[in-house]
Amino acid sequence: MISALAKKNSRAVLELLAEKEEGLHFGEIKKELGIDGRVLTDTLNAFLDFELVTRTAEDESKRMSKVFYAITKRGLEVLKAYTYLDEIQAGKFD
């Protein structure tokens, strides 16, 4: 999990999904963050593996259905870890 969270856009993806509780579809995330589609796919797949996000297709019967991603409670806890690391780096615990 650490390697997935250490990647360049991981925090930004989680923060964006945390802002949009109802979730966002893949294209919205890609456009909002300016992330390459393949990189975003890899990031979201890793997050799915670790249950940091959920994935829901708009219409499972359609091949090209919009896919929505939403952050989970576990994903929100990971965001707290990022904040804690920021505080450590800022010297708040010296």
CSV table of N, CA, C and O in Angstrom, one decimal:
chain,number,residue,atom,x,y,z
A,1,MET,N,0.8,-1.2,0.0
A,1,MET,CA,0.0,0.0,0.0
A,1,MET,C,0.9,1.3,0.0
A,1,MET,O,0.5,2.2,-0.7
A,2,ILE,N,2.0,1.2,0.7
A,2,ILE,CA,2.8,2.4,0.8
A,2,ILE,C,3.3,2.8,-0.6
A,2,ILE,O,3.3,4.0,-0.9
A,3,SER,N,3.7,1.9,-1.4
A,3,SER,CA,4.2,2.3,-2.7
A,3,SER,C,3.1,2.9,-3.6
A,3,SER,O,3.3,3.9,-4.3
A,4,ALA,N,1.8,2.5,-3.4
A,4,ALA,CA,0.7,3.1,-4.1
A,4,ALA,C,0.5,4.5,-3.6
A,4,ALA,O,0.2,5.4,-4.4
A,5,LEU,N,0.6,4.7,-2.3
A,5,LEU,CA,0.4,6.0,-1.8
A,5,LEU,C,1.5,7.0,-2.0
A,5,LEU,O,1.3,8.2,-1.9
A,6,ALA,N,2.7,6.5,-2.3
A,6,ALA,CA,3.8,7.4,-2.5
A,6,ALA,C,3.9,7.9,-3.9
A,6,ALA,O,4.7,8.8,-4.2
A,7,LYS,N,3.1,7.4,-4.8
A,7,LYS,CA,3.1,7.8,-6.2
A,7,LYS,C,2.7,9.3,-6.3
A,7,LYS,O,1.9,9.8,-5.5
A,8,LYS,N,3.2,9.9,-7.3
A,8,LYS,CA,3.0,11.4,-7.5
A,8,LYS,C,1.6,11.9,-7.3
A,8,LYS,O,1.4,12.9,-6.6
A,9,ASN,N,0.6,11.3,-7.9
A,9,ASN,CA,-0.8,11.8,-7.9
A,9,ASN,C,-1.7,11.2,-6.9
A,9,ASN,O,-2.9,11.6,-6.9
A,10,SER,N,-1.2,10.3,-6.1
A,10,SER,CA,-2.1,9.5,-5.2
A,10,SER,C,-2.9,10.4,-4.3
A,10,SER,O,-4.1,10.3,-4.1
A,11,ARG,N,-2.2,11.3,-3.6
A,11,ARG,CA,-2.8,12.2,-2.7
A,11,ARG,C,-3.8,13.1,-3.3
A,11,ARG,O,-4.9,13.3,-2.8
A,12,ALA,N,-3.5,13.6,-4.5
A,12,ALA,CA,-4.4,14.5,-5.2
A,12,ALA,C,-5.7,13.8,-5.6
A,12,ALA,O,-6.8,14.4,-5.5
A,13,VAL,N,-5.6,12.5,-6.0
A,13,VAL,CA,-6.8,11.8,-6.4
A,13,VAL,C,-7.7,11.6,-5.1
A,13,VAL,O,-8.9,11.8,-5.2
A,14,LEU,N,-7.1,11.2,-4.0
A,14,LEU,CA,-7.9,11.0,-2.8
A,14,LEU,C,-8.5,12.3,-2.3
A,14,LEU,O,-9.6,12.3,-1.9
A,15,GLU,N,-7.7,13.3,-2.3
A,15,GLU,CA,-8.3,14.6,-1.9
A,15,GLU,C,-9.5,15.1,-2.7
A,15,GLU,O,-10.5,15.6,-2.2
A,16,LEU,N,-9.3,14.9,-4.1
A,16,LEU,CA,-10.4,15.3,-4.9
A,16,LEU,C,-11.7,14.4,-4.7
A,16,LEU,O,-12.8,14.9,-4.6
A,17,LEU,N,-11.5,13.1,-4.5
A,17,LEU,CA,-12.6,12.2,-4.2
A,17,LEU,C,-13.2,12.6,-2.8
A,17,LEU,O,-14.4,12.4,-2.6
A,18,ALA,N,-12.4,13.0,-1.9
A,18,ALA,CA,-12.9,13.4,-0.6
A,18,ALA,C,-13.8,14.6,-0.7
A,18,ALA,O,-14.8,14.8,0.1
A,19,GLU,N,-13.5,15.5,-1.6
A,19,GLU,CA,-14.3,16.7,-1.8
A,19,GLU,C,-15.6,16.4,-2.4
A,19,GLU,O,-16.6,17.1,-2.2
A,20,LYS,N,-15.7,15.4,-3.2
A,20,LYS,CA,-16.9,15.0,-3.9
A,20,LYS,C,-17.5,13.7,-3.4
A,20,LYS,O,-17.2,12.6,-3.9
A,21,GLU,N,-18.2,13.8,-2.3
A,21,GLU,CA,-18.7,12.6,-1.6
A,21,GLU,C,-19.5,11.7,-2.5
A,21,GLU,O,-19.5,10.5,-2.3
A,22,GLU,N,-20.2,12.3,-3.4
A,22,GLU,CA,-21.1,11.5,-4.3
A,22,GLU,C,-20.2,10.7,-5.4
A,22,GLU,O,-20.7,9.8,-6.0
A,23,GLY,N,-19.0,11.0,-5.4
A,23,GLY,CA,-18.1,10.4,-6.4
A,23,GLY,C,-17.9,11.1,-7.7
A,23,GLY,O,-18.7,12.1,-8.0
A,24,LEU,N,-17.0,10.7,-8.5
A,24,LEU,CA,-16.7,11.3,-9.8
A,24,LEU,C,-16.4,10.2,-10.8
A,24,LEU,O,-15.9,9.2,-10.4
A,25,HIS,N,-16.8,10.5,-12.0
A,25,HIS,CA,-16.4,9.5,-13.0
A,25,HIS,C,-15.0,9.8,-13.5
A,25,HIS,O,-14.4,10.8,-13.3
A,26,PHE,N,-14.5,8.7,-14.1
A,26,PHE,CA,-13.1,8.7,-14.5
A,26,PHE,C,-12.7,9.9,-15.3
A,26,PHE,O,-11.6,10.5,-15.0
A,27,GLY,N,-13.5,10.3,-16.2
A,27,GLY,CA,-13.1,11.5,-17.1
A,27,GLY,C,-13.1,12.8,-16.3
A,27,GLY,O,-12.2,13.6,-16.6
A,28,GLU,N,-13.9,12.9,-15.3
A,28,GLU,CA,-13.9,14.1,-14.4
A,28,GLU,C,-12.6,14.1,-13.6
A,28,GLU,O,-12.0,15.2,-13.5
A,29,ILE,N,-12.2,13.0,-13.1
A,29,ILE,CA,-11.0,13.0,-12.3
A,29,ILE,C,-9.8,13.3,-13.2
A,29,ILE,O,-8.9,14.1,-12.8
A,30,LYS,N,-9.7,12.7,-14.3
A,30,LYS,CA,-8.6,12.9,-15.3
A,30,LYS,C,-8.6,14.4,-15.7
A,30,LYS,O,-7.5,15.0,-15.7
A,31,LYS,N,-9.7,15.0,-16.0
A,31,LYS,CA,-9.7,16.4,-16.5
A,31,LYS,C,-9.3,17.3,-15.3
A,31,LYS,O,-8.5,18.2,-15.5
A,32,GLU,N,-9.9,17.1,-14.2
A,32,GLU,CA,-9.7,18.0,-13.0
A,32,GLU,C,-8.2,18.0,-12.6
A,32,GLU,O,-7.7,19.1,-12.3
A,33,LEU,N,-7.6,16.9,-12.6
A,33,LEU,CA,-6.2,16.8,-12.1
A,33,LEU,C,-5.2,16.8,-13.3
A,33,LEU,O,-4.0,16.9,-13.0
A,34,GLY,N,-5.6,16.7,-14.5
A,34,GLY,CA,-4.7,16.7,-15.6
A,34,GLY,C,-3.7,15.5,-15.6
A,34,GLY,O,-2.6,15.6,-16.0
A,35,ILE,N,-4.3,14.3,-15.2
A,35,ILE,CA,-3.5,13.1,-15.1
A,35,ILE,C,-3.6,12.3,-16.4
A,35,ILE,O,-4.8,12.1,-16.9
A,36,ASP,N,-2.6,11.6,-16.8
A,36,ASP,CA,-2.6,10.7,-17.9
A,36,ASP,C,-3.6,9.6,-17.6
A,36,ASP,O,-3.6,9.1,-16.5
A,37,GLY,N,-4.4,9.1,-18.6
A,37,GLY,CA,-5.4,8.1,-18.3
A,37,GLY,C,-4.8,6.8,-17.8
A,37,GLY,O,-5.4,6.1,-16.9
A,38,ARG,N,-3.6,6.4,-18.3
A,38,ARG,CA,-3.0,5.1,-17.9
A,38,ARG,C,-2.6,5.2,-16.4
A,38,ARG,O,-2.7,4.3,-15.6
A,39,VAL,N,-2.0,6.4,-16.1
A,39,VAL,CA,-1.5,6.6,-14.7
A,39,VAL,C,-2.7,6.6,-13.8
A,39,VAL,O,-2.7,6.0,-12.7
A,40,LEU,N,-3.8,7.3,-14.2
A,40,LEU,CA,-5.0,7.3,-13.3
A,40,LEU,C,-5.6,5.9,-13.2
A,40,LEU,O,-6.0,5.5,-12.1
A,41,THR,N,-5.6,5.2,-14.2
A,41,THR,CA,-6.1,3.8,-14.1
A,41,THR,C,-5.3,3.0,-13.1
A,41,THR,O,-5.9,2.3,-12.3
A,42,ASP,N,-4.0,3.0,-13.2
A,42,ASP,CA,-3.2,2.3,-12.3
A,42,ASP,C,-3.4,2.7,-10.9
A,42,ASP,O,-3.4,1.9,-10.0
A,43,THR,N,-3.5,4.0,-10.7
A,43,THR,CA,-3.7,4.6,-9.3
A,43,THR,C,-5.0,4.1,-8.8
A,43,THR,O,-5.1,3.6,-7.6
A,44,LEU,N,-6.1,4.2,-9.5
A,44,LEU,CA,-7.4,3.8,-9.1
A,44,LEU,C,-7.5,2.3,-8.8
A,44,LEU,O,-8.1,1.9,-7.8
A,45,ASN,N,-6.8,1.5,-9.7
A,45,ASN,CA,-6.8,0.1,-9.5
A,45,ASN,C,-6.1,-0.3,-8.2
A,45,ASN,O,-6.6,-1.2,-7.4
A,46,ALA,N,-5.0,0.4,-7.9
A,46,ALA,CA,-4.3,0.1,-6.6
A,46,ALA,C,-5.2,0.5,-5.4
A,46,ALA,O,-5.3,-0.2,-4.4
A,47,PHE,N,-5.9,1.6,-5.6
A,47,PHE,CA,-6.8,2.1,-4.5
A,47,PHE,C,-7.9,1.1,-4.3
A,47,PHE,O,-8.4,0.8,-3.2
A,48,LEU,N,-8.4,0.5,-5.4
A,48,LEU,CA,-9.5,-0.5,-5.3
A,48,LEU,C,-9.0,-1.7,-4.5
A,48,LEU,O,-9.7,-2.3,-3.7
A,49,ASP,N,-7.7,-2.1,-4.9
A,49,ASP,CA,-7.1,-3.3,-4.2
A,49,ASP,C,-7.0,-3.1,-2.7
A,49,ASP,O,-7.2,-4.1,-1.9
A,50,PHE,N,-6.8,-1.9,-2.3
A,50,PHE,CA,-6.6,-1.6,-0.9
A,50,PHE,C,-7.9,-1.0,-0.2
A,50,PHE,O,-7.9,-0.6,0.9
A,51,GLU,N,-9.0,-1.1,-1.0
A,51,GLU,CA,-10.3,-0.6,-0.5
A,51,GLU,C,-10.3,0.8,0.0
A,51,GLU,O,-11.0,1.2,0.9
A,52,LEU,N,-9.5,1.7,-0.8
A,52,LEU,CA,-9.5,3.1,-0.5
A,52,LEU,C,-10.6,3.8,-1.3
A,52,LEU,O,-11.0,4.9,-0.9
A,53,VAL,N,-11.0,3.2,-2.4
A,53,VAL,CA,-12.1,3.8,-3.2
A,53,VAL,C,-13.1,2.6,-3.6
A,53,VAL,O,-12.7,1.5,-3.5
A,54,THR,N,-14.2,3.1,-4.0
A,54,THR,CA,-15.2,2.1,-4.6
A,54,THR,C,-15.4,2.5,-6.1
A,54,THR,O,-15.1,3.6,-6.5
A,55,ARG,N,-15.8,1.5,-6.8
A,55,ARG,CA,-16.0,1.7,-8.3
A,55,ARG,C,-17.4,1.2,-8.6
A,55,ARG,O,-17.9,0.1,-8.2
A,56,THR,N,-18.2,2.1,-9.3
A,56,THR,CA,-19.6,1.8,-9.7
A,56,THR,C,-19.8,2.2,-11.1
A,56,THR,O,-19.5,3.4,-11.5
A,57,ALA,N,-20.3,1.3,-11.9
A,57,ALA,CA,-20.6,1.6,-13.3
A,57,ALA,C,-22.0,2.1,-13.4
A,57,ALA,O,-22.9,1.7,-12.7
A,58,GLU,N,-22.2,3.1,-14.2
A,58,GLU,CA,-23.5,3.8,-14.4
A,58,GLU,C,-24.5,2.8,-14.9
A,58,GLU,O,-25.6,2.7,-14.4
A,59,ASP,N,-24.1,2.0,-15.8
A,59,ASP,CA,-25.0,0.9,-16.4
A,59,ASP,C,-24.2,-0.3,-16.7
A,59,ASP,O,-23.5,-0.3,-17.7
A,60,GLU,N,-24.2,-1.3,-15.9
A,60,GLU,CA,-23.4,-2.5,-16.0
A,60,GLU,C,-23.6,-3.2,-17.4
A,60,GLU,O,-22.7,-3.9,-17.8
A,61,SER,N,-24.8,-3.0,-18.0
A,61,SER,CA,-25.1,-3.7,-19.2
A,61,SER,C,-24.5,-3.1,-20.4
A,61,SER,O,-24.4,-3.7,-21.5
A,62,LYS,N,-24.0,-1.9,-20.3
A,62,LYS,CA,-23.4,-1.2,-21.4
A,62,LYS,C,-21.9,-1.3,-21.4
A,62,LYS,O,-21.3,-1.2,-20.3
A,63,ARG,N,-21.3,-1.6,-22.5
A,63,ARG,CA,-19.8,-1.7,-22.5
A,63,ARG,C,-19.1,-0.4,-22.2
A,63,ARG,O,-18.1,-0.4,-21.5
A,64,MET,N,-19.6,0.7,-22.7
A,64,MET,CA,-18.9,2.0,-22.5
A,64,MET,C,-19.6,2.9,-21.5
A,64,MET,O,-19.7,4.1,-21.6
A,65,SER,N,-20.1,2.2,-20.4
A,65,SER,CA,-20.8,3.0,-19.3
A,65,SER,C,-19.8,3.8,-18.5
A,65,SER,O,-18.6,3.5,-18.4
A,66,LYS,N,-20.3,4.9,-18.0
A,66,LYS,CA,-19.5,5.8,-17.2
A,66,LYS,C,-19.2,5.0,-15.9
A,66,LYS,O,-20.0,4.4,-15.3
A,67,VAL,N,-17.9,5.1,-15.4
A,67,VAL,CA,-17.5,4.5,-14.2
A,67,VAL,C,-17.2,5.6,-13.2
A,67,VAL,O,-16.5,6.5,-13.4
A,68,PHE,N,-17.9,5.4,-12.0
A,68,PHE,CA,-17.7,6.4,-10.9
A,68,PHE,C,-16.9,5.8,-9.8
A,68,PHE,O,-17.0,4.6,-9.5
A,69,TYR,N,-16.1,6.7,-9.2
A,69,TYR,CA,-15.2,6.3,-8.1
A,69,TYR,C,-15.6,7.2,-6.9
A,69,TYR,O,-15.8,8.4,-7.1
A,70,ALA,N,-15.6,6.6,-5.7
A,70,ALA,CA,-15.8,7.4,-4.5
A,70,ALA,C,-14.9,6.9,-3.4
A,70,ALA,O,-14.5,5.7,-3.4
A,71,ILE,N,-14.5,7.8,-2.6
A,71,ILE,CA,-13.6,7.4,-1.5
A,71,ILE,C,-14.3,6.7,-0.4
A,71,ILE,O,-15.5,6.9,-0.2
A,72,THR,N,-13.6,5.7,0.2
A,72,THR,CA,-14.2,5.0,1.3
A,72,THR,C,-13.7,5.6,2.7
A,72,THR,O,-12.9,6.5,2.7
A,73,LYS,N,-14.3,5.0,3.8
A,73,LYS,CA,-13.8,5.5,5.1
A,73,LYS,C,-12.3,5.2,5.3
A,73,LYS,O,-11.6,6.0,5.8
A,74,ARG,N,-11.9,4.1,4.7
A,74,ARG,CA,-10.5,3.7,4.8
A,74,ARG,C,-9.6,4.8,4.0
A,74,ARG,O,-8.6,5.2,4.5
A,75,GLY,N,-10.1,5.2,2.9
A,75,GLY,CA,-9.5,6.2,2.1
A,75,GLY,C,-9.4,7.5,2.9
A,75,GLY,O,-8.3,8.2,2.8
A,76,LEU,N,-10.4,7.9,3.6
A,76,LEU,CA,-10.4,9.1,4.4
A,76,LEU,C,-9.4,9.0,5.5
A,76,LEU,O,-8.7,10.0,5.9
A,77,GLU,N,-9.2,7.8,6.1
A,77,GLU,CA,-8.2,7.6,7.1
A,77,GLU,C,-6.8,7.8,6.5
A,77,GLU,O,-5.9,8.3,7.2
A,78,VAL,N,-6.6,7.3,5.3
A,78,VAL,CA,-5.3,7.5,4.7
A,78,VAL,C,-5.0,9.0,4.5
A,78,VAL,O,-3.9,9.4,4.7
A,79,LEU,N,-6.0,9.8,4.1
A,79,LEU,CA,-5.8,11.2,4.0
A,79,LEU,C,-5.3,11.8,5.3
A,79,LEU,O,-4.5,12.8,5.3
A,80,LYS,N,-5.8,11.3,6.4
A,80,LYS,CA,-5.3,11.8,7.7
A,80,LYS,C,-3.8,11.5,7.9
A,80,LYS,O,-3.1,12.3,8.5
A,81,ALA,N,-3.4,10.4,7.4
A,81,ALA,CA,-2.0,10.1,7.5
A,81,ALA,C,-1.1,11.1,6.7
A,81,ALA,O,0.0,11.4,7.1
A,82,TYR,N,-1.6,11.5,5.5
A,82,TYR,CA,-0.9,12.5,4.7
A,82,TYR,C,-0.7,13.8,5.6
A,82,TYR,O,0.3,14.4,5.6
A,83,THR,N,-1.8,14.2,6.2
A,83,THR,CA,-1.8,15.4,7.0
A,83,THR,C,-0.8,15.3,8.2
A,83,THR,O,0.0,16.2,8.5
A,84,TYR,N,-0.8,14.1,8.8
A,84,TYR,CA,0.2,13.8,9.9
A,84,TYR,C,1.6,13.9,9.4
A,84,TYR,O,2.4,14.6,10.0
A,85,LEU,N,1.9,13.4,8.2
A,85,LEU,CA,3.2,13.5,7.6
A,85,LEU,C,3.6,14.9,7.3
A,85,LEU,O,4.7,15.3,7.5
A,86,ASP,N,2.6,15.7,6.9
A,86,ASP,CA,2.9,17.1,6.6
A,86,ASP,C,3.3,17.8,7.9
A,86,ASP,O,4.2,18.7,7.9
A,87,GLU,N,2.6,17.5,9.0
A,87,GLU,CA,3.0,18.1,10.3
A,87,GLU,C,4.4,17.7,10.8
A,87,GLU,O,5.1,18.5,11.3
A,88,ILE,N,4.7,16.5,10.6
A,88,ILE,CA,6.0,16.0,10.9
A,88,ILE,C,7.1,16.8,10.1
A,88,ILE,O,8.1,17.2,10.7
A,89,GLN,N,6.9,16.9,8.8
A,89,GLN,CA,7.8,17.6,8.0
A,89,GLN,C,7.9,19.1,8.3
A,89,GLN,O,9.0,19.7,8.2
A,90,ALA,N,6.9,19.6,8.8
A,90,ALA,CA,6.9,21.0,9.2
A,90,ALA,C,7.5,21.2,10.6
A,90,ALA,O,7.6,22.4,11.1
A,91,GLY,N,7.9,20.1,11.2
A,91,GLY,CA,8.6,20.2,12.5
A,91,GLY,C,7.7,20.5,13.7
A,91,GLY,O,8.1,20.9,14.8
A,92,LYS,N,6.4,20.1,13.6
A,92,LYS,CA,5.4,20.4,14.7
A,92,LYS,C,5.6,19.4,15.8
A,92,LYS,O,5.1,19.6,16.9
A,93,PHE,N,6.4,18.4,15.6
A,93,PHE,CA,6.6,17.3,16.7
A,93,PHE,C,8.1,17.3,17.2
A,93,PHE,O,8.5,16.3,17.7
A,94,ASP,N,8.8,18.4,17.0
A,94,ASP,CA,10.2,18.4,17.4
A,94,ASP,C,10.3,18.6,18.9
A,94,ASP,O,9.5,19.1,19.6
